Amino acid sequence: MTDHELASVSEVLGELDELSTHGDTVRVADVLDDFGGRSFGPFIMIPALLEMTPVGGIPGVPTALALIIALIAVQLLLSRDHVWMPDFVQQRAVGSRKLHKAVQKLRGVGEFLDRHSEGRLERLTEGPAIKVIAIAIIALCCTVPPLEFLPFASTIPMLAIAILGLALTVRDGALVLGSLVFTLIATTLGIAAYLNA
């Protein structure tokens, strides 16, 4: 387990890839142990990014990931210092090969996001702004279960969640502003897609 604060998507993906080399499966508990009490950003970003890989195509997975993200966002809203997960969630696991393949597919996305994000307007990633971000994430999570019945529709709110998680990870307030605007658009599109289905 490392102690330094994760500051980029590439670092987060690198640690996940390292975990995939330690056994046949990677449990949520393994990720919690590895990341420890560091930023909530990666814990929000990772499940959202995973939903956008083939893993997210498994029925029920988008909703399960949304529930995990919502649980983390509630803790962020309550200003907890460490991420907590119930034991049944901690025991959930994904195959190491699947995780490795998912991480490899996300490498290009991670490098792109890292190139276009930097520490700007850091005050928007701390204090009261954190609660606004947490509420936005919870609202987005609520749109995922109904959208799961539409092909790829749940990816829209998950992308918005991933951007918010990234903003928290790299402490980029400008990215927070942009992602909140995208959140409004994503929520509107999600509701429209569901109503027109």
GROMACS .gro file of C-alpha atoms in nm:
model
  197
    1MET     CA    1   0.000   0.000   0.000
    2THR     CA    2   0.133   0.343  -0.095
    3ASP     CA    3   0.076   0.660   0.104
    4HIS     CA    4   0.116   0.936  -0.153
    5GLU     CA    5  -0.193   1.116  -0.278
    6LEU     CA    6  -0.301   1.003  -0.622
    7ALA     CA    7  -0.286   1.301  -0.857
    8SER     CA    8  -0.365   1.162  -1.203
    9VAL     CA    9  -0.585   0.911  -1.382
   10SER     CA   10  -0.273   0.729  -1.504
   11GLU     CA   11  -0.158   0.675  -1.145
   12VAL     CA   12  -0.499   0.537  -1.047
   13LEU     CA   13  -0.504   0.301  -1.346
   14GLY     CA   14  -0.145   0.197  -1.277
   15GLU     CA   15  -0.233   0.092  -0.922
   16LEU     CA   16  -0.537  -0.101  -1.043
   17ASP     CA   17  -0.323  -0.279  -1.301
   18GLU     CA   18  -0.072  -0.366  -1.030
   19LEU     CA   19  -0.353  -0.516  -0.820
   20SER     CA   20  -0.457  -0.735  -1.114
   21THR     CA   21  -0.119  -0.912  -1.101
   22HIS     CA   22  -0.165  -1.037  -0.742
   23GLY     CA   23  -0.420  -1.314  -0.799
   24ASP     CA   24  -0.705  -1.450  -1.008
   25THR     CA   25  -0.954  -1.189  -0.885
   26VAL     CA   26  -0.949  -0.838  -0.743
   27ARG     CA   27  -1.198  -0.762  -0.466
   28VAL     CA   28  -1.333  -0.422  -0.370
   29ALA     CA   29  -1.161  -0.485  -0.035
   30ASP     CA   30  -0.826  -0.514  -0.215
   31VAL     CA   31  -0.877  -0.172  -0.374
   32LEU     CA   32  -0.976  -0.019  -0.040
   33ASP     CA   33  -0.668  -0.168   0.127
   34ASP     CA   34  -0.440  -0.042  -0.149
   35PHE     CA   35  -0.580   0.308  -0.177
   36GLY     CA   36  -0.629   0.346   0.197
   37GLY     CA   37  -0.767   0.678   0.319
   38ARG     CA   38  -0.659   0.881   0.021
   39SER     CA   39  -0.875   1.104  -0.195
   40PHE     CA   40  -1.238   1.008  -0.255
   41GLY     CA   41  -1.187   1.108  -0.619
   42PRO     CA   42  -1.037   0.776  -0.738
   43PHE     CA   43  -1.307   0.575  -0.557
   44ILE     CA   44  -1.571   0.771  -0.750
   45MET     CA   45  -1.384   0.773  -1.079
   46ILE     CA   46  -1.282   0.403  -1.096
   47PRO     CA   47  -1.633   0.247  -1.093
   48ALA     CA   48  -1.758   0.507  -1.340
   49LEU     CA   49  -1.470   0.435  -1.579
   50LEU     CA   50  -1.521   0.059  -1.541
   51GLU     CA   51  -1.884   0.102  -1.650
   52MET     CA   52  -1.756   0.236  -1.982
   53THR     CA   53  -1.560  -0.083  -2.054
   54PRO     CA   54  -1.692  -0.431  -2.151
   55VAL     CA   55  -1.735  -0.498  -1.776
   56GLY     CA   56  -2.019  -0.243  -1.782
   57GLY     CA   57  -2.201  -0.449  -2.045
   58ILE     CA   58  -2.284  -0.724  -1.795
   59PRO     CA   59  -2.652  -0.694  -1.689
   60GLY     CA   60  -2.684  -0.541  -1.344
   61VAL     CA   61  -2.326  -0.414  -1.330
   62PRO     CA   62  -2.405  -0.047  -1.411
   63THR     CA   63  -2.664  -0.035  -1.131
   64ALA     CA   64  -2.428  -0.208  -0.886
   65LEU     CA   65  -2.151   0.038  -0.973
   66ALA     CA   66  -2.393   0.331  -0.935
   67LEU     CA   67  -2.490   0.206  -0.587
   68ILE     CA   68  -2.123   0.184  -0.487
   69ILE     CA   69  -2.056   0.535  -0.619
   70ALA     CA   70  -2.366   0.673  -0.442
   71LEU     CA   71  -2.251   0.518  -0.113
   72ILE     CA   72  -1.912   0.687  -0.152
   73ALA     CA   73  -2.073   1.020  -0.248
   74VAL     CA   74  -2.293   1.010   0.065
   75GLN     CA   75  -1.978   0.968   0.276
   76LEU     CA   76  -1.823   1.261   0.091
   77LEU     CA   77  -2.136   1.464   0.166
   78LEU     CA   78  -2.104   1.372   0.536
   79SER     CA   79  -1.736   1.481   0.536
   80ARG     CA   80  -1.598   1.139   0.632
   81ASP     CA   81  -1.219   1.104   0.633
   82HIS     CA   82  -1.205   0.749   0.493
   83VAL     CA   83  -1.407   0.547   0.247
   84TRP     CA   84  -1.617   0.276   0.414
   85MET     CA   85  -1.790  -0.014   0.240
   86PRO     CA   86  -2.015  -0.286   0.386
   87ASP     CA   87  -1.858  -0.631   0.392
   88PHE     CA   88  -2.081  -0.774   0.117
   89VAL     CA   89  -1.963  -0.496  -0.116
   90GLN     CA   90  -1.599  -0.544  -0.016
   91GLN     CA   91  -1.622  -0.911  -0.113
   92ARG     CA   92  -1.744  -0.832  -0.466
   93ALA     CA   93  -1.472  -0.923  -0.713
   94VAL     CA   94  -1.380  -0.899  -1.079
   95GLY     CA   95  -1.147  -1.133  -1.263
   96SER     CA   96  -0.790  -1.006  -1.277
   97ARG     CA   97  -0.770  -1.060  -1.654
   98LYS     CA   98  -1.092  -0.864  -1.708
   99LEU     CA   99  -0.964  -0.584  -1.488
  100HIS     CA  100  -0.629  -0.577  -1.670
  101LYS     CA  101  -0.804  -0.560  -2.009
  102ALA     CA  102  -1.036  -0.284  -1.884
  103VAL     CA  103  -0.739  -0.084  -1.753
  104GLN     CA  104  -0.557  -0.121  -2.086
  105LYS     CA  105  -0.863   0.004  -2.273
  106LEU     CA  106  -0.875   0.307  -2.043
  107ARG     CA  107  -0.504   0.398  -2.071
  108GLY     CA  108  -0.558   0.625  -2.372
  109VAL     CA  109  -0.855   0.794  -2.206
  110GLY     CA  110  -0.652   0.840  -1.888
  111GLU     CA  111  -0.360   1.000  -2.070
  112PHE     CA  112  -0.600   1.234  -2.256
  113LEU     CA  113  -0.769   1.338  -1.931
  114ASP     CA  114  -0.434   1.394  -1.759
  115ARG     CA  115  -0.314   1.617  -2.045
  116HIS     CA  116  -0.624   1.833  -2.024
  117SER     CA  117  -0.655   1.874  -1.649
  118GLU     CA  118  -0.442   2.064  -1.402
  119GLY     CA  119  -0.479   2.224  -1.060
  120ARG     CA  120  -0.692   2.532  -1.132
  121LEU     CA  121  -0.936   2.706  -0.895
  122GLU     CA  122  -0.855   2.454  -0.623
  123ARG     CA  123  -1.105   2.613  -0.382
  124LEU     CA  124  -1.380   2.457  -0.592
  125THR     CA  125  -1.252   2.112  -0.493
  126GLU     CA  126  -1.269   2.162  -0.116
  127GLY     CA  127  -1.500   2.287   0.159
  128PRO     CA  128  -1.867   2.355   0.070
  129ALA     CA  129  -1.800   2.286  -0.299
  130ILE     CA  130  -1.738   1.919  -0.210
  131LYS     CA  131  -2.098   1.889  -0.089
  132VAL     CA  132  -2.230   2.032  -0.418
  133ILE     CA  133  -2.021   1.778  -0.608
  134ALA     CA  134  -2.144   1.494  -0.385
  135ILE     CA  135  -2.509   1.592  -0.441
  136ALA     CA  136  -2.454   1.606  -0.819
  137ILE     CA  137  -2.296   1.259  -0.813
  138ILE     CA  138  -2.584   1.113  -0.609
  139ALA     CA  139  -2.836   1.265  -0.852
  140LEU     CA  140  -2.650   1.112  -1.148
  141CYS     CA  141  -2.639   0.771  -0.978
  142CYS     CA  142  -3.018   0.780  -0.944
  143THR     CA  143  -3.051   0.801  -1.324
  144VAL     CA  144  -2.842   0.489  -1.392
  145PRO     CA  145  -3.080   0.202  -1.296
  146PRO     CA  146  -3.364   0.303  -1.535
  147LEU     CA  147  -3.116   0.386  -1.812
  148GLU     CA  148  -2.954   0.044  -1.788
  149PHE     CA  149  -3.242  -0.097  -1.994
  150LEU     CA  150  -3.140   0.124  -2.289
  151PRO     CA  151  -2.822   0.028  -2.480
  152PHE     CA  152  -2.525   0.239  -2.366
  153ALA     CA  153  -2.755   0.505  -2.212
  154SER     CA  154  -2.613   0.461  -1.860
  155THR     CA  155  -2.272   0.559  -1.997
  156ILE     CA  156  -2.388   0.923  -2.018
  157PRO     CA  157  -2.429   0.979  -1.642
  158MET     CA  158  -2.129   0.757  -1.569
  159LEU     CA  159  -1.911   0.978  -1.790
  160ALA     CA  160  -2.026   1.283  -1.595
  161ILE     CA  161  -1.948   1.102  -1.268
  162ALA     CA  162  -1.603   1.002  -1.396
  163ILE     CA  163  -1.528   1.367  -1.482
  164LEU     CA  164  -1.635   1.479  -1.134
  165GLY     CA  165  -1.417   1.207  -0.981
  166LEU     CA  166  -1.128   1.322  -1.198
  167ALA     CA  167  -1.181   1.683  -1.089
  168LEU     CA  168  -1.157   1.576  -0.724
  169THR     CA  169  -0.850   1.360  -0.794
  170VAL     CA  170  -0.646   1.629  -0.971
  171ARG     CA  171  -0.798   1.915  -0.765
  172ASP     CA  172  -0.906   2.106  -1.075
  173GLY     CA  173  -1.183   2.357  -0.996
  174ALA     CA  174  -1.219   2.459  -1.359
  175LEU     CA  175  -1.288   2.097  -1.441
  176VAL     CA  176  -1.546   2.091  -1.160
  177LEU     CA  177  -1.732   2.381  -1.323
  178GLY     CA  178  -1.717   2.214  -1.663
  179SER     CA  179  -1.827   1.880  -1.523
  180LEU     CA  180  -2.122   2.034  -1.337
  181VAL     CA  181  -2.241   2.185  -1.665
  182PHE     CA  182  -2.194   1.845  -1.829
  183THR     CA  183  -2.385   1.691  -1.537
  184LEU     CA  184  -2.686   1.911  -1.614
  185ILE     CA  185  -2.665   1.812  -1.980
  186ALA     CA  186  -2.613   1.443  -1.899
  187THR     CA  187  -2.906   1.438  -1.656
  188THR     CA  188  -3.133   1.609  -1.909
  189LEU     CA  189  -3.028   1.367  -2.184
  190GLY     CA  190  -3.074   1.070  -1.952
  191ILE     CA  191  -3.425   1.174  -1.852
  192ALA     CA  192  -3.514   1.245  -2.216
  193ALA     CA  193  -3.380   0.905  -2.328
  194TYR     CA  194  -3.579   0.727  -2.059
  195LEU     CA  195  -3.903   0.913  -2.132
  196ASN     CA  196  -3.872   0.853  -2.506
  197ALA     CA  197  -3.796   0.481  -2.467
   0.00000   0.00000   0.00000
